Amino acid sequence: MTDNDSGVPEPVVRRPSRWQFSLVWLVPLVAAVVGLGLLIRTWMMAGPTITIQFKTAEGIEEGKTQLRFKEVVIGKVRSIELTDDFTQVKVTVDLNKHASRAAVADSRFWVVRPRADLGGVSGLGTLLSGAYIGVDIGKSEESQRAFKGLEVPPAVTNDSQGRGFRLVAKDLGSLNLGSPVYYRRVPVGRVVGYEMDPDGRAVSLQIFVDAPYDRFVTPSTTFWNASGVDVSAGPQGFKLNTQSLVSVIAGGVAFQPPERNEPPAAEGGRFRLYDDMASAMAPQDKVQLALRLRFYQSVRGLAVGAPVDFHGLQLGEITKIDFEYDAQRQRFAADVSAVIYPERLGNAYLSLRGQLKQADDEAPRRVFERLISQSLRAQLRSGNLLTGQQYVALDFLSKGEPTLAPPQAGALTMPTVPGSFDQIQTQITNIVDKIEKIPFDEIGLQLRDSLRDANQLLKTLDGKVAPEMQQTLEQARLTLRSAEEALGSDGPMQQDLRGTLESVDRAARSLRSLTEGLQRNPQSLLRGKPDDPVLLRLSPLPPQGLEQTPP
Amino acid sequence: MSTAIRTATEMGLIGCRRCGHVMQRPETVEGSSCARCGAPLRWRKPQSLERCWAFLIAAMILYIPANTLTMMRTINPFNATDDTIMSGVIYLWVAGTPELAAIVFVASVMVPIGKFIALLILLISVQRGSPHDRVGRTRMYRIIEKIGHWSMLDVFVVALLVALVRFDLFGRVEAGGGAICFGGVVVLTMMASLSFDPRLIWDTPEKT
């Protein structure tokens, strides 16, 4: 190119640069932009990746199973692996970008499968579509990538309105997850969890009360177990109490706020769960007094929880029954522990305490010591003859030798006397013994002989006495008839008598006129009768003459 | 082995790309045209290597989203399943049709990747003027040109399914971004192999 014979310089031929920009390079540029754009979009759509541990991967499929929040798909299962120790399944889930808020510390995950429980049937749709993972997105700001999945769906989701509370119970009863909480028999919440206390002495239940009913839970609200059918055979007889059909099956909790107005209780407040409504509604017993009682009689029918009664007031309850052997008396004894709540005596207790010189923690004990000195005794009594339940009654009984339990620290020894039931039993036994001693056989034989004699007597009477008697009666009747005839109003005797009486009457009149005439004219006895008009008038004998005479 | 081969350039000849008419090579090939058919004469394909590189790079870029993005989305009333190429291959294999899995794998994975590698080898060896195994490389070029369009199998399947499976409520198939990218990959690799001039393989001087 450069060599030339003429020596005239050639123009510089500029070869186009081999790598000069040509339009063809727009193709990879566009491809890069499109590809990158798609990748970036996908990457933007993709949220964080989280792992959830479940006990089993039943129904979960890689690349298929969705993560749903309120039935909206917000992620998808990428892979399923076993954990290193093979005890659990680790499910890796890709979240959508807009759902990255789901990966916070208090989010909860569970697998939605068809599920039938007492509360109803849920997840039927998953029968066809396959299981999916449900999530309840938490409120925390702290993000988290590894989660432990729940085995059952949570009863309360984070977005539900209301408040949770803790109940402390002696046992779980028939409660379970999802058991309803009732307020005035309206279901207003449910049991969302329970756990054993670390020391194993009580069970803590978490309940959730939906808004707006949560405001009825106030700091002094009482909760009780309204589970199932509560059949109790107490000294008061059989008692059956239920809340609703659901609670009969699934158990339930009921609560009742106090009458007075109170502000609503704080979230997470702790309450005691009473065994039943009666004990929940009982006055709050702050003051307690432990009692020790010894009985030498049978404590059959006396159960833990049986009442300690004072004049019809349930003052406390039996807490324990121990058996001891009394070597001295060579008898078995039942040592019964009881607890009483002196405040249940109300004003009586207050005035008794007021009589003490000083009111301190020992006050209830000293009040009862004083009552014991006034012959307060404990006695086993039969509460219900049908069920044979017994209870301990406290009463002032001066009769009988009291039995004392061996003293125990912290407990007051209450003297006991044999129970009324015991006495009745003894008396009945005595009566039965006496009845047994009666010679019923002999009495029967004698009675039969007597009856036979009586029978003979009756026969004699019938055969001999009766005909004579009949004759006598006949005669008597005849006699009476003739008497009647003689005395009848038409009878001759009657007429005779009447005539006689008339004659007597006339005679009496004549005699009277005679006496009058004589009174007036005594001389007439000697001289004869003058024709005196007065005399004439007074004389009844000539009545015609008198009528003719003018007065 | 190639001692007997004499190229047209060495002999001062040029052939028409359209009708194959052989002529004396003019001083400047630029601007001259075939004496028989009148098509413009080119000594070599213009900017062959540059274009080939450009298309190849574009294809390789698009191959990444083509594999990572959803190829096909199957929607039924209860579920929506996204499938990429590899998940489809795995699904077919697991579902008990290994033959189909193999076909899809060969057409959609092996062929494009094989094409990338072959074109890279050709481009690098031509640029470095390597004289090794020119016949073999020429054969390699012929093969990739022949099988290139078979990679479109996947795209066809997706296009057919999208068109046919339209049962609205009960199920439907949608093409994902991966299908578009994959189609782009196939087209770009074909363009790359077309813009490569296999005669360049023979242009480098014989080693003595």
PDB file of N, CA, C and O in Angstrom, chain A residues 33-49 74 78 94-99, chain B residues 62 64-71 73 82-84 176-179 181:
ATOM      1  N   VAL A  33     -31.541  -5.245  27.708  1.00  0.00           N
ATOM      2  CA  VAL A  33     -32.523  -4.413  28.416  1.00  0.00           C
ATOM      3  C   VAL A  33     -33.782  -5.220  28.715  1.00  0.00           C
ATOM      4  O   VAL A  33     -34.283  -5.233  29.846  1.00  0.00           O
ATOM      5  N   VAL A  34     -34.267  -5.951  27.694  1.00  0.00           N
ATOM      6  CA  VAL A  34     -35.486  -6.735  27.888  1.00  0.00           C
ATOM      7  C   VAL A  34     -35.266  -7.806  28.961  1.00  0.00           C
ATOM      8  O   VAL A  34     -36.043  -7.942  29.912  1.00  0.00           O
ATOM      9  N   GLY A  35     -34.161  -8.529  28.783  1.00  0.00           N
ATOM     10  CA  GLY A  35     -33.877  -9.604  29.744  1.00  0.00           C
ATOM     11  C   GLY A  35     -33.718  -9.081  31.142  1.00  0.00           C
ATOM     12  O   GLY A  35     -34.332  -9.589  32.094  1.00  0.00           O
ATOM     13  N   LEU A  36     -32.928  -8.023  31.245  1.00  0.00           N
ATOM     14  CA  LEU A  36     -32.714  -7.454  32.566  1.00  0.00           C
ATOM     15  C   LEU A  36     -34.021  -6.931  33.135  1.00  0.00           C
ATOM     16  O   LEU A  36     -34.313  -7.115  34.318  1.00  0.00           O
ATOM     17  N   GLY A  37     -34.784  -6.300  32.242  1.00  0.00           N
ATOM     18  CA  GLY A  37     -36.064  -5.764  32.703  1.00  0.00           C
ATOM     19  C   GLY A  37     -36.943  -6.859  33.264  1.00  0.00           C
ATOM     20  O   GLY A  37     -37.501  -6.731  34.364  1.00  0.00           O
ATOM     21  N   LEU A  38     -37.022  -7.970  32.518  1.00  0.00           N
ATOM     22  CA  LEU A  38     -37.847  -9.083  32.986  1.00  0.00           C
ATOM     23  C   LEU A  38     -37.308  -9.625  34.301  1.00  0.00           C
ATOM     24  O   LEU A  38     -38.060  -9.898  35.244  1.00  0.00           O
ATOM     25  N   LEU A  39     -35.998  -9.792  34.338  1.00  0.00           N
ATOM     26  CA  LEU A  39     -35.394 -10.329  35.561  1.00  0.00           C
ATOM     27  C   LEU A  39     -35.637  -9.410  36.736  1.00  0.00           C
ATOM     28  O   LEU A  39     -35.972  -9.848  37.835  1.00  0.00           O
ATOM     29  N   ILE A  40     -35.470  -8.121  36.468  1.00  0.00           N
ATOM     30  CA  ILE A  40     -35.634  -7.169  37.563  1.00  0.00           C
ATOM     31  C   ILE A  40     -37.082  -7.172  38.033  1.00  0.00           C
ATOM     32  O   ILE A  40     -37.375  -7.161  39.227  1.00  0.00           O
ATOM     33  N   ARG A  41     -37.998  -7.276  37.047  1.00  0.00           N
ATOM     34  CA  ARG A  41     -39.402  -7.300  37.438  1.00  0.00           C
ATOM     35  C   ARG A  41     -39.691  -8.528  38.301  1.00  0.00           C
ATOM     36  O   ARG A  41     -40.346  -8.449  39.335  1.00  0.00           O
ATOM     37  N   THR A  42     -39.182  -9.655  37.844  1.00  0.00           N
ATOM     38  CA  THR A  42     -39.378 -10.876  38.618  1.00  0.00           C
ATOM     39  C   THR A  42     -38.754 -10.741  39.998  1.00  0.00           C
ATOM     40  O   THR A  42     -39.328 -11.133  41.012  1.00  0.00           O
ATOM     41  N   TRP A  43     -37.566 -10.151  39.974  1.00  0.00           N
ATOM     42  CA  TRP A  43     -36.872 -10.013  41.256  1.00  0.00           C
ATOM     43  C   TRP A  43     -37.629  -9.054  42.168  1.00  0.00           C
ATOM     44  O   TRP A  43     -37.747  -9.262  43.370  1.00  0.00           O
ATOM     45  N   MET A  44     -38.198  -8.020  41.529  1.00  0.00           N
ATOM     46  CA  MET A  44     -38.974  -7.076  42.317  1.00  0.00           C
ATOM     47  C   MET A  44     -40.237  -7.746  42.863  1.00  0.00           C
ATOM     48  O   MET A  44     -40.684  -7.467  43.963  1.00  0.00           O
ATOM     49  N   MET A  45     -40.816  -8.640  42.049  1.00  0.00           N
ATOM     50  CA  MET A  45     -42.034  -9.329  42.480  1.00  0.00           C
ATOM     51  C   MET A  45     -41.727 -10.293  43.609  1.00  0.00           C
ATOM     52  O   MET A  45     -42.557 -10.536  44.476  1.00  0.00           O
ATOM     53  N   ALA A  46     -40.555 -10.855  43.570  1.00  0.00           N
ATOM     54  CA  ALA A  46     -40.214 -11.861  44.559  1.00  0.00           C
ATOM     55  C   ALA A  46     -39.915 -11.185  45.878  1.00  0.00           C
ATOM     56  O   ALA A  46     -39.141 -10.232  45.939  1.00  0.00           O
ATOM     57  N   GLY A  47     -40.556 -11.670  46.902  1.00  0.00           N
ATOM     58  CA  GLY A  47     -40.286 -11.141  48.222  1.00  0.00           C
ATOM     59  C   GLY A  47     -39.231 -11.991  48.892  1.00  0.00           C
ATOM     60  O   GLY A  47     -38.512 -12.740  48.239  1.00  0.00           O
ATOM     61  N   PRO A  48     -39.174 -11.896  50.192  1.00  0.00           N
ATOM     62  CA  PRO A  48     -38.188 -12.703  50.898  1.00  0.00           C
ATOM     63  C   PRO A  48     -38.566 -14.185  50.877  1.00  0.00           C
ATOM     64  O   PRO A  48     -39.713 -14.551  50.636  1.00  0.00           O
ATOM     65  N   THR A  49     -37.591 -14.996  51.096  1.00  0.00           N
ATOM     66  CA  THR A  49     -37.813 -16.433  51.195  1.00  0.00           C
ATOM     67  C   THR A  49     -37.791 -16.817  52.668  1.00  0.00           C
ATOM     68  O   THR A  49     -36.892 -16.420  53.397  1.00  0.00           O
ATOM     69  N   ILE A  74     -50.102 -15.235  48.551  1.00  0.00           N
ATOM     70  CA  ILE A  74     -48.995 -14.298  48.753  1.00  0.00           C
ATOM     71  C   ILE A  74     -47.656 -15.010  48.686  1.00  0.00           C
ATOM     72  O   ILE A  74     -46.620 -14.407  48.939  1.00  0.00           O
ATOM     73  N   ARG A  78     -41.408 -23.437  47.676  1.00  0.00           N
ATOM     74  CA  ARG A  78     -40.355 -23.715  46.724  1.00  0.00           C
ATOM     75  C   ARG A  78     -39.811 -25.123  46.923  1.00  0.00           C
ATOM     76  O   ARG A  78     -39.633 -25.874  45.972  1.00  0.00           O
ATOM     77  N   ASP A  94     -41.411 -19.019  48.965  1.00  0.00           N
ATOM     78  CA  ASP A  94     -41.082 -17.731  48.352  1.00  0.00           C
ATOM     79  C   ASP A  94     -42.273 -16.811  48.520  1.00  0.00           C
ATOM     80  O   ASP A  94     -43.377 -17.121  48.070  1.00  0.00           O
ATOM     81  N   LEU A  95     -42.027 -15.700  49.156  1.00  0.00           N
ATOM     82  CA  LEU A  95     -43.112 -14.736  49.339  1.00  0.00           C
ATOM     83  C   LEU A  95     -43.139 -13.775  48.164  1.00  0.00           C
ATOM     84  O   LEU A  95     -42.116 -13.498  47.551  1.00  0.00           O
ATOM     85  N   ASN A  96     -44.324 -13.277  47.870  1.00  0.00           N
ATOM     86  CA  ASN A  96     -44.415 -12.207  46.877  1.00  0.00           C
ATOM     87  C   ASN A  96     -43.837 -10.931  47.486  1.00  0.00           C
ATOM     88  O   ASN A  96     -43.757 -10.792  48.703  1.00  0.00           O
ATOM     89  N   LYS A  97     -43.475 -10.029  46.576  1.00  0.00           N
ATOM     90  CA  LYS A  97     -42.833  -8.802  47.049  1.00  0.00           C
ATOM     91  C   LYS A  97     -43.756  -8.017  47.982  1.00  0.00           C
ATOM     92  O   LYS A  97     -43.369  -7.574  49.051  1.00  0.00           O
ATOM     93  N   HIS A  98     -45.008  -7.906  47.560  1.00  0.00           N
ATOM     94  CA  HIS A  98     -45.904  -7.062  48.349  1.00  0.00           C
ATOM     95  C   HIS A  98     -46.289  -7.729  49.661  1.00  0.00           C
ATOM     96  O   HIS A  98     -46.930  -7.126  50.491  1.00  0.00           O
ATOM     97  N   ALA A  99     -45.913  -8.995  49.795  1.00  0.00           N
ATOM     98  CA  ALA A  99     -46.266  -9.698  51.024  1.00  0.00           C
ATOM     99  C   ALA A  99     -45.057  -9.865  51.931  1.00  0.00           C
ATOM    100  O   ALA A  99     -45.073 -10.691  52.836  1.00  0.00           O
TER     101      ALA A  99
ATOM    102  N   LEU B  62     -30.689 -13.350  26.689  1.00  0.00           N
ATOM    103  CA  LEU B  62     -32.104 -13.691  26.808  1.00  0.00           C
ATOM    104  C   LEU B  62     -32.307 -15.108  27.330  1.00  0.00           C
ATOM    105  O   LEU B  62     -33.373 -15.436  27.834  1.00  0.00           O
ATOM    106  N   ILE B  64     -31.082 -16.443  29.844  1.00  0.00           N
ATOM    107  CA  ILE B  64     -31.212 -16.484  31.309  1.00  0.00           C
ATOM    108  C   ILE B  64     -32.676 -16.279  31.735  1.00  0.00           C
ATOM    109  O   ILE B  64     -33.242 -17.135  32.420  1.00  0.00           O
ATOM    110  N   PRO B  65     -33.313 -15.181  31.334  1.00  0.00           N
ATOM    111  CA  PRO B  65     -34.736 -15.067  31.710  1.00  0.00           C
ATOM    112  C   PRO B  65     -35.594 -16.169  31.096  1.00  0.00           C
ATOM    113  O   PRO B  65     -36.603 -16.558  31.687  1.00  0.00           O
ATOM    114  N   ALA B  66     -35.207 -16.662  29.938  1.00  0.00           N
ATOM    115  CA  ALA B  66     -36.004 -17.721  29.315  1.00  0.00           C
ATOM    116  C   ALA B  66     -36.076 -18.940  30.215  1.00  0.00           C
ATOM    117  O   ALA B  66     -37.079 -19.644  30.238  1.00  0.00           O
ATOM    118  N   ASN B  67     -35.035 -19.180  30.988  1.00  0.00           N
ATOM    119  CA  ASN B  67     -35.039 -20.343  31.866  1.00  0.00           C
ATOM    120  C   ASN B  67     -35.566 -20.055  33.258  1.00  0.00           C
ATOM    121  O   ASN B  67     -36.089 -20.940  33.918  1.00  0.00           O
ATOM    122  N   THR B  68     -35.391 -18.821  33.680  1.00  0.00           N
ATOM    123  CA  THR B  68     -35.815 -18.541  35.051  1.00  0.00           C
ATOM    124  C   THR B  68     -37.269 -18.091  35.113  1.00  0.00           C
ATOM    125  O   THR B  68     -37.932 -18.306  36.129  1.00  0.00           O
ATOM    126  N   LEU B  69     -37.721 -17.455  34.051  1.00  0.00           N
ATOM    127  CA  LEU B  69     -39.099 -16.971  34.095  1.00  0.00           C
ATOM    128  C   LEU B  69     -40.066 -18.095  33.760  1.00  0.00           C
ATOM    129  O   LEU B  69     -39.689 -19.145  33.256  1.00  0.00           O
ATOM    130  N   THR B  70     -41.335 -17.808  34.042  1.00  0.00           N
ATOM    131  CA  THR B  70     -42.384 -18.789  33.772  1.00  0.00           C
ATOM    132  C   THR B  70     -42.545 -18.967  32.273  1.00  0.00           C
ATOM    133  O   THR B  70     -42.656 -18.005  31.520  1.00  0.00           O
ATOM    134  N   MET B  71     -42.518 -20.206  31.852  1.00  0.00           N
ATOM    135  CA  MET B  71     -42.742 -20.507  30.443  1.00  0.00           C
ATOM    136  C   MET B  71     -44.247 -20.559  30.194  1.00  0.00           C
ATOM    137  O   MET B  71     -44.766 -20.010  29.245  1.00  0.00           O
ATOM    138  N   ARG B  73     -48.199 -20.928  32.284  1.00  0.00           N
ATOM    139  CA  ARG B  73     -48.957 -20.910  33.530  1.00  0.00           C
ATOM    140  C   ARG B  73     -50.259 -21.666  33.296  1.00  0.00           C
ATOM    141  O   ARG B  73     -51.041 -21.305  32.423  1.00  0.00           O
ATOM    142  N   ASP B  82     -47.165 -22.508  37.804  1.00  0.00           N
ATOM    143  CA  ASP B  82     -46.193 -21.889  36.910  1.00  0.00           C
ATOM    144  C   ASP B  82     -45.138 -22.918  36.580  1.00  0.00           C
ATOM    145  O   ASP B  82     -44.623 -23.597  37.463  1.00  0.00           O
ATOM    146  N   ASP B  83     -44.829 -23.017  35.299  1.00  0.00           N
ATOM    147  CA  ASP B  83     -43.789 -23.962  34.904  1.00  0.00           C
ATOM    148  C   ASP B  83     -42.709 -23.252  34.122  1.00  0.00           C
ATOM    149  O   ASP B  83     -42.989 -22.509  33.181  1.00  0.00           O
ATOM    150  N   THR B  84     -41.477 -23.499  34.512  1.00  0.00           N
ATOM    151  CA  THR B  84     -40.365 -23.061  33.688  1.00  0.00           C
ATOM    152  C   THR B  84     -39.976 -24.244  32.802  1.00  0.00           C
ATOM    153  O   THR B  84     -40.576 -25.310  32.893  1.00  0.00           O
ATOM    154  N   GLY B 176     -45.948 -17.333  29.604  1.00  0.00           N
ATOM    155  CA  GLY B 176     -45.248 -16.443  30.514  1.00  0.00           C
ATOM    156  C   GLY B 176     -44.140 -15.702  29.781  1.00  0.00           C
ATOM    157  O   GLY B 176     -43.918 -15.879  28.575  1.00  0.00           O
ATOM    158  N   GLY B 177     -43.458 -14.861  30.517  1.00  0.00           N
ATOM    159  CA  GLY B 177     -42.357 -14.106  29.940  1.00  0.00           C
ATOM    160  C   GLY B 177     -41.253 -15.006  29.419  1.00  0.00           C
ATOM    161  O   GLY B 177     -40.545 -14.668  28.466  1.00  0.00           O
ATOM    162  N   GLY B 178     -41.124 -16.174  30.006  1.00  0.00           N
ATOM    163  CA  GLY B 178     -40.079 -17.107  29.602  1.00  0.00           C
ATOM    164  C   GLY B 178     -40.253 -17.542  28.164  1.00  0.00           C
ATOM    165  O   GLY B 178     -39.257 -17.703  27.431  1.00  0.00           O
ATOM    166  N   ALA B 179     -41.512 -17.712  27.729  1.00  0.00           N
ATOM    167  CA  ALA B 179     -41.754 -18.167  26.367  1.00  0.00           C
ATOM    168  C   ALA B 179     -41.275 -17.122  25.365  1.00  0.00           C
ATOM    169  O   ALA B 179     -40.633 -17.455  24.356  1.00  0.00           O
ATOM    170  N   CYS B 181     -38.990 -14.832  25.827  1.00  0.00           N
ATOM    171  CA  CYS B 181     -37.531 -14.809  25.866  1.00  0.00           C
ATOM    172  C   CYS B 181     -36.951 -15.993  25.108  1.00  0.00           C
ATOM    173  O   CYS B 181     -35.976 -15.866  24.368  1.00  0.00           O
TER     174      CYS B 181
END
